Coordinates of C-alpha atoms and ligand atoms in Angstrom, one line a residue:
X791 CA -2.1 -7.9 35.1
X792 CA -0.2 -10.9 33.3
X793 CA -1.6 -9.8 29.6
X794 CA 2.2 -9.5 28.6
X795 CA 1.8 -5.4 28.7
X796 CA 6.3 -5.5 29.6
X797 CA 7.0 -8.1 26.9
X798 CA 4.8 -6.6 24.1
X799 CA 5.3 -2.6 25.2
X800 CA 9.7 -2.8 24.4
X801 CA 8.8 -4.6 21.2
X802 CA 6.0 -1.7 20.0
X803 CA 8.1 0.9 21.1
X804 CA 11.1 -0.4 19.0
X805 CA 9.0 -1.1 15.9
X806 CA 7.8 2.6 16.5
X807 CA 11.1 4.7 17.2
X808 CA 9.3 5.7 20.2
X809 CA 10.6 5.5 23.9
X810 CA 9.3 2.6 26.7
X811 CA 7.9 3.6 29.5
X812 CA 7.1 0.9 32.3
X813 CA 5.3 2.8 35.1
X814 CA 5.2 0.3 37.3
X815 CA 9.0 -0.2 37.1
X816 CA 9.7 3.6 37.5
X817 CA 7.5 3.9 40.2
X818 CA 9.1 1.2 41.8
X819 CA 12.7 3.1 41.4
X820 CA 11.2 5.9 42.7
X821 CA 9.3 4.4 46.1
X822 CA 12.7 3.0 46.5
X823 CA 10.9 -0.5 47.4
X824 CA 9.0 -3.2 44.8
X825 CA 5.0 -2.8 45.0
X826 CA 4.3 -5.6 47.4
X827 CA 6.4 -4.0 49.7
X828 CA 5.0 -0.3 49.4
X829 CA 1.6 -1.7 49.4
X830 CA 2.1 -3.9 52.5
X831 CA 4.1 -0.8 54.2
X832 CA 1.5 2.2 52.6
X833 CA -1.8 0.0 52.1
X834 CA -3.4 0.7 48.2
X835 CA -4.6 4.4 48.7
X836 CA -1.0 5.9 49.2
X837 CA 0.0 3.1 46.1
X838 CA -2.9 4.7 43.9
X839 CA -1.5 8.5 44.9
X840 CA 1.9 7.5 44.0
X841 CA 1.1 6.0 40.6
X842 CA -1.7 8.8 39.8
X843 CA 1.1 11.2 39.9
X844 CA 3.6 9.4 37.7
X845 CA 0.8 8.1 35.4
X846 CA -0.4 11.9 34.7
X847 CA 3.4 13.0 34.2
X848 CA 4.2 10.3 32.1
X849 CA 1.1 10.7 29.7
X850 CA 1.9 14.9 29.5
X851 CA 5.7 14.2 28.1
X852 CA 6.1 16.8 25.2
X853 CA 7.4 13.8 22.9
X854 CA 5.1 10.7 22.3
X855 CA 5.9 7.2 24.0
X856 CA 5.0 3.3 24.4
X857 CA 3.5 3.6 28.1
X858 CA 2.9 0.7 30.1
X859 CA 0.5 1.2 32.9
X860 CA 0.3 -0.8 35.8
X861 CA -2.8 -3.4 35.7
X862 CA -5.1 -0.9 38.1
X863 CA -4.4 2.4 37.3
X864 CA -7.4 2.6 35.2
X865 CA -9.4 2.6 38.7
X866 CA -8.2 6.4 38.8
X867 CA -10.7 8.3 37.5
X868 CA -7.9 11.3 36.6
X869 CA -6.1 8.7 35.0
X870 CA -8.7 7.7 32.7
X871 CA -9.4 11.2 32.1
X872 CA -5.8 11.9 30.5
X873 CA -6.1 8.8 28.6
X874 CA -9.1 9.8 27.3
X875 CA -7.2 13.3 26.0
X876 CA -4.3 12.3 25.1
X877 CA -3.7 8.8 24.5
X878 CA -4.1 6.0 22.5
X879 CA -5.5 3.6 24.4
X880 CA -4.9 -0.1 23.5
X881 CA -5.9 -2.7 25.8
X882 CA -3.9 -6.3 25.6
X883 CA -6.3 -8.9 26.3
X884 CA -6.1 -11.7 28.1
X885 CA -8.7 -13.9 29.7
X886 CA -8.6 -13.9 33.3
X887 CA -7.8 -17.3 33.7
X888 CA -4.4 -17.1 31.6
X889 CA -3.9 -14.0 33.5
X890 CA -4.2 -16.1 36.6
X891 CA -2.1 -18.7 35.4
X892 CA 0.6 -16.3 34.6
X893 CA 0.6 -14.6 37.8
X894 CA -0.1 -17.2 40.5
X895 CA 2.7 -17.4 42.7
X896 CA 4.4 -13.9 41.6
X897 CA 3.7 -12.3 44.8
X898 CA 1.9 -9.2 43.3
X899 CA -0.6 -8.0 46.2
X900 CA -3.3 -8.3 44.2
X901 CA -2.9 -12.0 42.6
X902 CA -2.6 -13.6 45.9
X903 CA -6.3 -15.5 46.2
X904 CA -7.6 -16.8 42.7
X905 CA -11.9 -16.0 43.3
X906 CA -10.7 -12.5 44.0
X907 CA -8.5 -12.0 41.6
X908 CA -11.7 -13.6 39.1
X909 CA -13.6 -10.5 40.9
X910 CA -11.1 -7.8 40.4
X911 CA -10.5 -8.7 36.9
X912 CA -14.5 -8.2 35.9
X913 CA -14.9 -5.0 37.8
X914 CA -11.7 -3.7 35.8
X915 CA -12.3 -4.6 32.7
X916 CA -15.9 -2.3 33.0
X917 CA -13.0 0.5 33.0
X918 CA -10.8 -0.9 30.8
X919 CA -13.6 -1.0 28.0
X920 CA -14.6 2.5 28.7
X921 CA -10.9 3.9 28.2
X922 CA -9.8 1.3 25.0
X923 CA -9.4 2.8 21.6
X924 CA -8.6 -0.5 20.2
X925 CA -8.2 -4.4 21.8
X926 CA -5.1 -5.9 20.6
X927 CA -3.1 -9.2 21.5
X928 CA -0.1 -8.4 20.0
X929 CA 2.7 -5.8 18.9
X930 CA 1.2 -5.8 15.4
X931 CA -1.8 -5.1 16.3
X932 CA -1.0 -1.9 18.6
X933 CA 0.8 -1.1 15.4
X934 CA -2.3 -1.1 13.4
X935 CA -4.5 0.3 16.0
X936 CA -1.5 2.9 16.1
X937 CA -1.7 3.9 12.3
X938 CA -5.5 3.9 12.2
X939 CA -5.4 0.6 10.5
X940 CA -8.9 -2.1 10.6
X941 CA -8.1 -5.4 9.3
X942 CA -10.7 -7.5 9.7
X943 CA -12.8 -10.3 7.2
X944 CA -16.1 -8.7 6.7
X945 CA -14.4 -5.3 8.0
X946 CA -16.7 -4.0 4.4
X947 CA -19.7 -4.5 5.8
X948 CA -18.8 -2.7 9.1
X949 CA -17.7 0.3 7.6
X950 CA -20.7 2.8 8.7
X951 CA -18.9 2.3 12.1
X952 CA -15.8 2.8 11.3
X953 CA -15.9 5.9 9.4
X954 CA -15.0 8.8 12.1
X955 CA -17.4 11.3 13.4
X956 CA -20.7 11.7 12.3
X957 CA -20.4 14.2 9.3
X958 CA -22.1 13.1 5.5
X959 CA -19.8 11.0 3.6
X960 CA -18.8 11.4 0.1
X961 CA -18.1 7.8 -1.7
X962 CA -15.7 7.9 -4.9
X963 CA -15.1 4.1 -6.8
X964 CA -14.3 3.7 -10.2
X965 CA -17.1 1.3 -12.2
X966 CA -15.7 -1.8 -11.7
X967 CA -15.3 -1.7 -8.4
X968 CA -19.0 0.4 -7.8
X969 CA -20.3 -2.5 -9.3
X970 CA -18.8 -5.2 -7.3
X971 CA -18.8 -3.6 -3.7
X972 CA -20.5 0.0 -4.2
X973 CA -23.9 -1.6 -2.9
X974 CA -22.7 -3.5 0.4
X975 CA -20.4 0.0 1.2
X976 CA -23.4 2.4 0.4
X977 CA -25.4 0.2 2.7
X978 CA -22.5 0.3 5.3
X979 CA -22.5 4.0 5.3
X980 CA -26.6 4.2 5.6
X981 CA -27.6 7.6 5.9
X982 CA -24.1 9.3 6.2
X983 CA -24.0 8.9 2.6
X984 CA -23.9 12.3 1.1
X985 CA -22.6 11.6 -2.7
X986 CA -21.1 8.8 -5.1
X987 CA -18.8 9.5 -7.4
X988 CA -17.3 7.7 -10.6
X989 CA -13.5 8.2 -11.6
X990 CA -12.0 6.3 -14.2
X991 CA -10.6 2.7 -13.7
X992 CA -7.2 2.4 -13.0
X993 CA -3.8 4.9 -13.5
X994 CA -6.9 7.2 -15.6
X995 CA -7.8 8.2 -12.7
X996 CA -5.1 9.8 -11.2
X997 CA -5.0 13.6 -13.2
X998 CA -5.7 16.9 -12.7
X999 CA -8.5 16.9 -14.7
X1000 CA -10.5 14.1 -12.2
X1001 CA -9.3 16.0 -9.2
X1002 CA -10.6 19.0 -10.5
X1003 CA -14.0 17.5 -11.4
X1004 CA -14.1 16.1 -8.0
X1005 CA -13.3 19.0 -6.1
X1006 CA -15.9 20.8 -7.5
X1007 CA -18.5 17.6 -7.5
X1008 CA -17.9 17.3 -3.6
X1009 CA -20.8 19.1 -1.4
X1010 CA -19.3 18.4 2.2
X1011 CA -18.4 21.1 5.1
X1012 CA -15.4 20.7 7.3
X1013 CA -17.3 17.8 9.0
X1014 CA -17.3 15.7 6.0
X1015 CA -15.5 12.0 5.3
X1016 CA -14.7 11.2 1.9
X1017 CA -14.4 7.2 1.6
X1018 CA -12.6 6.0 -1.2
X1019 CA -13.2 2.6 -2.5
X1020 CA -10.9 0.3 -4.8
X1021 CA -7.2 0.2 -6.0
X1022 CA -4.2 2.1 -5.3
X1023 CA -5.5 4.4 -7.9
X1024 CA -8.1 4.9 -6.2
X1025 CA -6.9 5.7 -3.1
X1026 CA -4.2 7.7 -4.1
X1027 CA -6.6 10.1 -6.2
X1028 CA -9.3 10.3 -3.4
X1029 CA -6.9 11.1 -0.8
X1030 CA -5.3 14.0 -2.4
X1031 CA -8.8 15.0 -3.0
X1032 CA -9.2 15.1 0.8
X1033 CA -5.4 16.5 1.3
X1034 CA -6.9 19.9 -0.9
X1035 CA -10.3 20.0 -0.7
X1036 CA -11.2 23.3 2.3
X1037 CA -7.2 22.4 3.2
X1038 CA -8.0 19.1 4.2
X1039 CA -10.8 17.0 5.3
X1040 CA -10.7 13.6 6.8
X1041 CA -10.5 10.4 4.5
X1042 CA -11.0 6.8 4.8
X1043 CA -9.1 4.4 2.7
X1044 CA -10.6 1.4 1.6
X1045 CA -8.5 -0.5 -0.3
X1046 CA -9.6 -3.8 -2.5
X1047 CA -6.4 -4.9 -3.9
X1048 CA -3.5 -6.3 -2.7
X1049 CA -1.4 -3.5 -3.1
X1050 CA -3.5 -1.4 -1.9
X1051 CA -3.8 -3.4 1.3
X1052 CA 0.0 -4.0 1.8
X1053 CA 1.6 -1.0 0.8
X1054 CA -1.1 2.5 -1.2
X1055 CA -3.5 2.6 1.5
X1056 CA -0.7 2.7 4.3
X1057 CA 1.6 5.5 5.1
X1058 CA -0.7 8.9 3.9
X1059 CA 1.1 9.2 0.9
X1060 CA -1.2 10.8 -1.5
X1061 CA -0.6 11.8 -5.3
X1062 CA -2.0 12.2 -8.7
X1063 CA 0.4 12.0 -12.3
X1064 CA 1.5 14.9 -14.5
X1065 CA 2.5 14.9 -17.7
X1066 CA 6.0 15.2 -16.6
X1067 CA 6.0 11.9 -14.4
X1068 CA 3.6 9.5 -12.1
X1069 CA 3.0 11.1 -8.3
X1070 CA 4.6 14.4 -8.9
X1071 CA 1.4 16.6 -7.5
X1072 CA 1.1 15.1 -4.2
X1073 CA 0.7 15.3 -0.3
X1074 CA 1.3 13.2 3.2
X1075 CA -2.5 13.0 4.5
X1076 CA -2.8 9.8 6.4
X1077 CA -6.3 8.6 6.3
X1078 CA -8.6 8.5 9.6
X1079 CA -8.9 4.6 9.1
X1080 CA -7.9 2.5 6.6
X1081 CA -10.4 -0.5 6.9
X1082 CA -8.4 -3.9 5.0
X1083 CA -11.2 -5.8 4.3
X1084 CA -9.6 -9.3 2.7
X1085 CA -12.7 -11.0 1.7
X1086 CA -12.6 -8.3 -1.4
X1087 CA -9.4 -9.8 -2.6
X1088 CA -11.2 -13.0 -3.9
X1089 CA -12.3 -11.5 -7.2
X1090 CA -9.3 -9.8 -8.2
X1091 CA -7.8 -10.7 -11.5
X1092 CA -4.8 -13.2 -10.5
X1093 CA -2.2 -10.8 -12.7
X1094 CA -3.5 -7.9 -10.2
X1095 CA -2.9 -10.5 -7.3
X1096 CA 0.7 -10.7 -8.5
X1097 CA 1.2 -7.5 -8.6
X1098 CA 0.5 -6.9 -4.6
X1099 CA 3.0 -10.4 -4.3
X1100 CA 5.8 -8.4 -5.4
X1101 CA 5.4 -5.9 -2.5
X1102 CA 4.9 -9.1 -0.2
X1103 CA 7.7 -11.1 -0.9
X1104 CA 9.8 -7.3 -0.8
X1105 CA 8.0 -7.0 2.9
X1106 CA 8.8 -10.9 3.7
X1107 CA 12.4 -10.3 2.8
X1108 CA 12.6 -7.1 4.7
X1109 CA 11.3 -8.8 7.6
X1110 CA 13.2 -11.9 7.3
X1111 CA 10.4 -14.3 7.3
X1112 CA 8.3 -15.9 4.2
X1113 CA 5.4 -13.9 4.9
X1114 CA 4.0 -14.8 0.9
X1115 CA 3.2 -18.3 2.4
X1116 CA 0.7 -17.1 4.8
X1117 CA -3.1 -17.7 4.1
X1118 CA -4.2 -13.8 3.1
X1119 CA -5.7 -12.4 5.9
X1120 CA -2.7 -13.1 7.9
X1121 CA -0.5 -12.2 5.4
X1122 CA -2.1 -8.7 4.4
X1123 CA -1.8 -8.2 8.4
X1124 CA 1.5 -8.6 8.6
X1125 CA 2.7 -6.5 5.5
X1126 CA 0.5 -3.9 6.3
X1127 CA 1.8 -3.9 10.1
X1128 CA 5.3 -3.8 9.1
X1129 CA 4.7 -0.6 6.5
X1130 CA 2.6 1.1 9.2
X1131 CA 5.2 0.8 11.7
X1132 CA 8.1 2.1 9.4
X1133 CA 6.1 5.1 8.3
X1134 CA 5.0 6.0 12.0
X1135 CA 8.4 5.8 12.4
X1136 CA 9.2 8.0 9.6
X1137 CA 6.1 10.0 8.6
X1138 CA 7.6 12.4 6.0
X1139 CA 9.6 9.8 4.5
X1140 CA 13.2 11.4 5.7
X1141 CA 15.1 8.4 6.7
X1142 CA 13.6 4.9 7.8
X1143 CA 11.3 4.7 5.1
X1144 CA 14.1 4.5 1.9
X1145 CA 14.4 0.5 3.2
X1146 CA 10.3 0.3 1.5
X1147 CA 12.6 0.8 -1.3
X1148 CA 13.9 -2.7 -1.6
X1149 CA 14.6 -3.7 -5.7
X1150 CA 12.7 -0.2 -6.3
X1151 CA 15.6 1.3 -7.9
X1152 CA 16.4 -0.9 -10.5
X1153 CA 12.3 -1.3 -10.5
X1154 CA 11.7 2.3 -11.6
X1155 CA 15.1 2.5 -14.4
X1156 CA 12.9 -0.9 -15.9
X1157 CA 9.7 1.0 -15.5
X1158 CA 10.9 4.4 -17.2
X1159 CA 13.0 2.6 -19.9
X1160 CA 9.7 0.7 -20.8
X1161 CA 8.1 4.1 -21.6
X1162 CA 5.5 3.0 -18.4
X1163 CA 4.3 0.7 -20.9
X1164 CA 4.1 -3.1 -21.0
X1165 CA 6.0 -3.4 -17.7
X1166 CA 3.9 -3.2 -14.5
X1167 CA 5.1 -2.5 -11.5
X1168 CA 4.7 -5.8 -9.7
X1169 CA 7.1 -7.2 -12.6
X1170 CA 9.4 -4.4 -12.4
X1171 CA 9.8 -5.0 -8.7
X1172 CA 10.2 -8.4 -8.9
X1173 CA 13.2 -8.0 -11.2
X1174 CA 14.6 -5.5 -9.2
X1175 CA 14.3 -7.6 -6.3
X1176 CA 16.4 -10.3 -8.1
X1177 CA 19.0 -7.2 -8.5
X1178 CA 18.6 -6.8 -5.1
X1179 CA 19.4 -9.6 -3.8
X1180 CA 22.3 -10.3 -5.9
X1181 CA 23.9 -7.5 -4.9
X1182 CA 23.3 -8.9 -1.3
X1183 CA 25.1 -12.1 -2.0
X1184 CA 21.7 -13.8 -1.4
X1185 CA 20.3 -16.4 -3.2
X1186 CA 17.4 -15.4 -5.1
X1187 CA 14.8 -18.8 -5.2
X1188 CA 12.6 -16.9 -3.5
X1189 CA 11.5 -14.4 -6.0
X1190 CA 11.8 -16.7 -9.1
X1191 CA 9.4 -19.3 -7.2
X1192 CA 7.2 -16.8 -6.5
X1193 CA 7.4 -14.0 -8.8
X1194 CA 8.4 -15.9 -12.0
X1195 CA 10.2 -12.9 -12.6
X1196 CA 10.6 -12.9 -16.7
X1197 CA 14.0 -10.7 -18.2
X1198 CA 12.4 -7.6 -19.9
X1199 CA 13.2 -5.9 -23.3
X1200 CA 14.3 -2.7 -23.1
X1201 CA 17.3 -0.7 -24.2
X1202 CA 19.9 -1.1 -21.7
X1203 CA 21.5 2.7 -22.1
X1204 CA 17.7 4.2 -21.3
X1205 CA 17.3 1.7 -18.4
X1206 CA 21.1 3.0 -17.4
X1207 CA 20.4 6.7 -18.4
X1208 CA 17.6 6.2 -16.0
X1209 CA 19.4 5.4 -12.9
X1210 CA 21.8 7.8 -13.4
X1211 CA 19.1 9.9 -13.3
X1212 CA 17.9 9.1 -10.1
X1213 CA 21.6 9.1 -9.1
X1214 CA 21.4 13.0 -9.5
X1215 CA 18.0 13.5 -8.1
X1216 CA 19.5 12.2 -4.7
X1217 CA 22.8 14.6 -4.6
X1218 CA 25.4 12.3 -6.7
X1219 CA 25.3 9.1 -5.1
X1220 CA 23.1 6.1 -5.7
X1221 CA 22.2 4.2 -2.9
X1222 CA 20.7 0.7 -3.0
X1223 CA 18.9 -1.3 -0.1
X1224 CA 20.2 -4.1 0.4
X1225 CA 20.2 -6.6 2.7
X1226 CA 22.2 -7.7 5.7
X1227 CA 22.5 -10.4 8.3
X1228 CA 21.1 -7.7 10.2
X1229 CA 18.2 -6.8 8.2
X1230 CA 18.2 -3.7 5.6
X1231 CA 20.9 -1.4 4.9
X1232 CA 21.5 1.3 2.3
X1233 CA 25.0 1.7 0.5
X1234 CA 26.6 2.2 -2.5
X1235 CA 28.0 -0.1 -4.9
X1236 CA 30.7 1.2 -8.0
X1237 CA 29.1 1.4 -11.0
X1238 CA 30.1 -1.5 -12.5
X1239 CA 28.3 -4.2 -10.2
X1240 CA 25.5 -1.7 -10.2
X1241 CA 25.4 -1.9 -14.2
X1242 CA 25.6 -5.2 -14.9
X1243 CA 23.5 -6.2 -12.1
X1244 CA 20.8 -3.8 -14.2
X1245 CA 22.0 -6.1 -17.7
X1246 CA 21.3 -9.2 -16.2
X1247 CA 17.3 -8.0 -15.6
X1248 CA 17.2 -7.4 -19.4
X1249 CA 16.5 -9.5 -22.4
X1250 CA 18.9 -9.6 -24.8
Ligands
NAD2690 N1 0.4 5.9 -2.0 C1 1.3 4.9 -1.9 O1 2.0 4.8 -1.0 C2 1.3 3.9 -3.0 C3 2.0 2.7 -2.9 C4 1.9 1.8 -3.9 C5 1.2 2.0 -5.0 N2 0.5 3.2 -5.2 C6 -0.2 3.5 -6.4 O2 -1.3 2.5 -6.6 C7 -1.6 2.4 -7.9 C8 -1.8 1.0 -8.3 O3 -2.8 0.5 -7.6 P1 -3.4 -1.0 -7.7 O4 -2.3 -1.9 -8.1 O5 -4.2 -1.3 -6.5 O6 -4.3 -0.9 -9.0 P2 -5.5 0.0 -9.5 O7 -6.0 0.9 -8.4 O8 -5.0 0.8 -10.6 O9 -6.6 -1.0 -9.9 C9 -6.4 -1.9 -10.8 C10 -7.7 -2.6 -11.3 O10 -8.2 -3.5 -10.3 C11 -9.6 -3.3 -10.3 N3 -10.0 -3.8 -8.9 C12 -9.8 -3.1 -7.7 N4 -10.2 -3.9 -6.7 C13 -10.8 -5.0 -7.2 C14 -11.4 -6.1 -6.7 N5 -11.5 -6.3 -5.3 N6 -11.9 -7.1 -7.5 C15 -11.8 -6.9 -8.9 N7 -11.2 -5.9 -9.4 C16 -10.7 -4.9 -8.6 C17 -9.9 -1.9 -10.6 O11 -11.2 -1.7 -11.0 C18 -8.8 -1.6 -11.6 O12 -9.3 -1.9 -12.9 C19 -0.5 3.2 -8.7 O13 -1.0 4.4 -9.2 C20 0.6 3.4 -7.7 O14 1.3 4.6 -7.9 C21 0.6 4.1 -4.2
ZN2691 ZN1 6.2 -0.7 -5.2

């Protein structure tokens, strides 16, 4: 009662694609009178009977959605039980004297006399602890809690408790990494910890050959965790390790760079390279958890910094707001709230998920034209994003502030041949995100502005 469950539940449900539910506004639709009426009327028992009902209908829907239940119904113990089965459970908190504050005066049956309401709110929240997958106070953070997603300073050192289940746990970090945080996540895991294994630092490791020595490396039954610690690589590696390994065991991402944090470890997209092209052997296996820890950021090399700022001033813009001035914590929860919710909304990357695209096109043309050498990704976004926002009519400050976007020297006609390419791949027509007063759209542009918007990101 007065944790802002109606204000917060519509904006969730949006970010999600998901429908709102508000019980206690259904309920009072279908009693044909507002609570204090039915309880003054009824009295509580018939009031709990009533809402037991719609509560246990509403949590059984065949299609998932944002519920809202009413501040008491956890005082039902068959309500708790279907909460316990089926649902998420996130509880908003609020202390009870802003609850108070908010409610005073509103006429709700139960907020009437302040020292009760102070004894109602402790003997509730006993239940509301026992049914609470996660304790949020806000829409990102249902979001989060949503996806799986632990961002929390020190979150590292609480990873033996976040790691689901209590099967062994296999550990796989590349050297560097081992060496930096290997100890404090081997002491995390305590006696769960099953194996360690070494892959090679960076891109290396993403190839048959290390999934193949890992596969048959791993010792773990159905029960098993495998925790993968360090960069995108890493993560991308170790979790299709876990997509293919007995079909599929559970994984843990736990990502130490800032791309990993904003954008590899979020989403369950999983992938290793082939000799063809990067990511083409892949699956969608979201991890259990993904536990952001961003304490590990502070000894990443500043170009590996930049590289996770390109996807943060691509999420800022998406978003609207200049997320790439936040402090880091902050800012890795917001970036990694906004992917989250976009992918929930769009698991198998079908529709809503093309707009993570943002100056990716004209990223990937740079990227193969450079023979995947001497341009990064981080660079190649941040041009694109120039392109990008040009094509929008948008100034483009922003990115050269940040980014420091530098032209790049390639051959125009492969950068060209490139996203002609991809024109094919996706049935004939190339379409761009761009952005609108609106937010995001996608849309195609002639040729011509698409072209020399592509010129004007390359040296001549
Ligand atoms: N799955 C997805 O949705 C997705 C999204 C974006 C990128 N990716 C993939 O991620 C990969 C790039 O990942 P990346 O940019 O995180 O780099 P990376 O994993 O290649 O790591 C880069 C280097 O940083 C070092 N490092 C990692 N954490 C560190 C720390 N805390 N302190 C010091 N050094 C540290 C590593 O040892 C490595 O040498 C690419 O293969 C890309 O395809 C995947
Ligand atoms: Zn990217």
């Amino acid at each position: 009662m007065g944790a802002g469950k109606s204000t917060v539940g519509p904006e969730v449900a949006e970010r999600l694609g998901r429908p709102f539910i508000d019980l206690d506004r259904d309920l009072e639709q279908d009693l044909g009178s507002t609570i204090p009426e039915f309880f003054e009327q009824r009295g509580e028992t018939a009031f709990r009977m009533q809402e037991e009902g719609h509560a246990i209908a509403a949590l059984r829907l065949p299609d998932a959605a944002v519920i809202a239940l009413g501040g008491g119904a956890v005082e039902t113990p068959s309500i708790r039980n279907e909460l316990r089965e089926r649902a998420l459970t996130v509880l908003l908190e609020v202390d009870a004297d802003t609850a108070w504050q908010r409610i005073a005066g509103s006429g709700r049956p139960l907020a009437q006399d302040e020292s009760e309401f102070h004894a109602l709110y402790d003997r509730r929240r006993v239940l509301y602890d026992e049914v609470a997958d996660a304790r949020v106070h806000d829409p990102d953070e249902v979001v989060l809690a949503a996806a799986g997603v632990h961002v929390h300073a020190g979150a590292l050192e609480s990873l033996g408790s976040l790691v689901p289940g209590d099967g062994p746990v296999a550990l796989v970090a590349d050297p560097h990494v081992a060496g930096i945080y290997g100890a404090a996540a081997q002491v995390a895991l305590g006696s769960r910890l099953a194996s360690v294994h070494e892959v090679p630092e960076g891109e290396a490791a993403k190839n048959a050959e290390t999934a193949e020595r890992l596969w048959s490396e791993l010792r773990l039954d159905r029960e098993g965790v495998l925790v993968a610690l360090g960069g995108g690589s890493t993560t991308d590696l170790a979790g299709f390790v876990a997509a293919t390994y007995l079909r599929g065991i559970a994984w843990v991402a736990v990502p130490t760079t800032l791309v990993g944090q904003v954008d590899a470890a979020i989403g369950g997209k999983t992938a290793i390279d082939l000799p063809q092209g990067k990511n083409l052997a892949g699956a969608f296996h979201w991890p259990a958890r993904a536990v952001l820890d961003p304490v590990t950021l502070e000894t990443l090399a500043e170009e590996q910094r930049q590289e996770g700022m390109a996807e943060v001033v691509k999420t800022g813009l998406l978003v609207g707001e200049p997320l790439w001035e936040l402090p880091t914590p902050q800012l890795v929860q917001r970036c990694a709230a906004y992917k989250a919710a976009v992918c929930l909304r769009d698991p198998a990357d079908q529709g809503d998920r093309a707009v993570l695209n943002l100056g990716h096109t004209f990223a990937h043309a740079l990227e193969a034209a450079a023979g995947y050498e001497g341009l990064t990704h981080g660079r190649a976004v941040a041009l694109g994003l120039l392109a990008a926002l040009r094509l929008s009519g948008r100034p483009t400050d922003v990115v050269e502030q940040v980014l420091r976007p530098r032209r790049v020297q390639v051959d125009p006609e492969r950068a060209w041949e490139a996203l002609q390419r991809d024109k094919k791949a996706r049935g004939g027509e190339l379409r761009l995100v761009l952005l609108g007063d609106e937010g995001p759209l996608v849309e195609a542009r002639p040729d011509a502005e698409v072209r020399s918007a592509l010129d004007e990101l390359i040296a001549e």
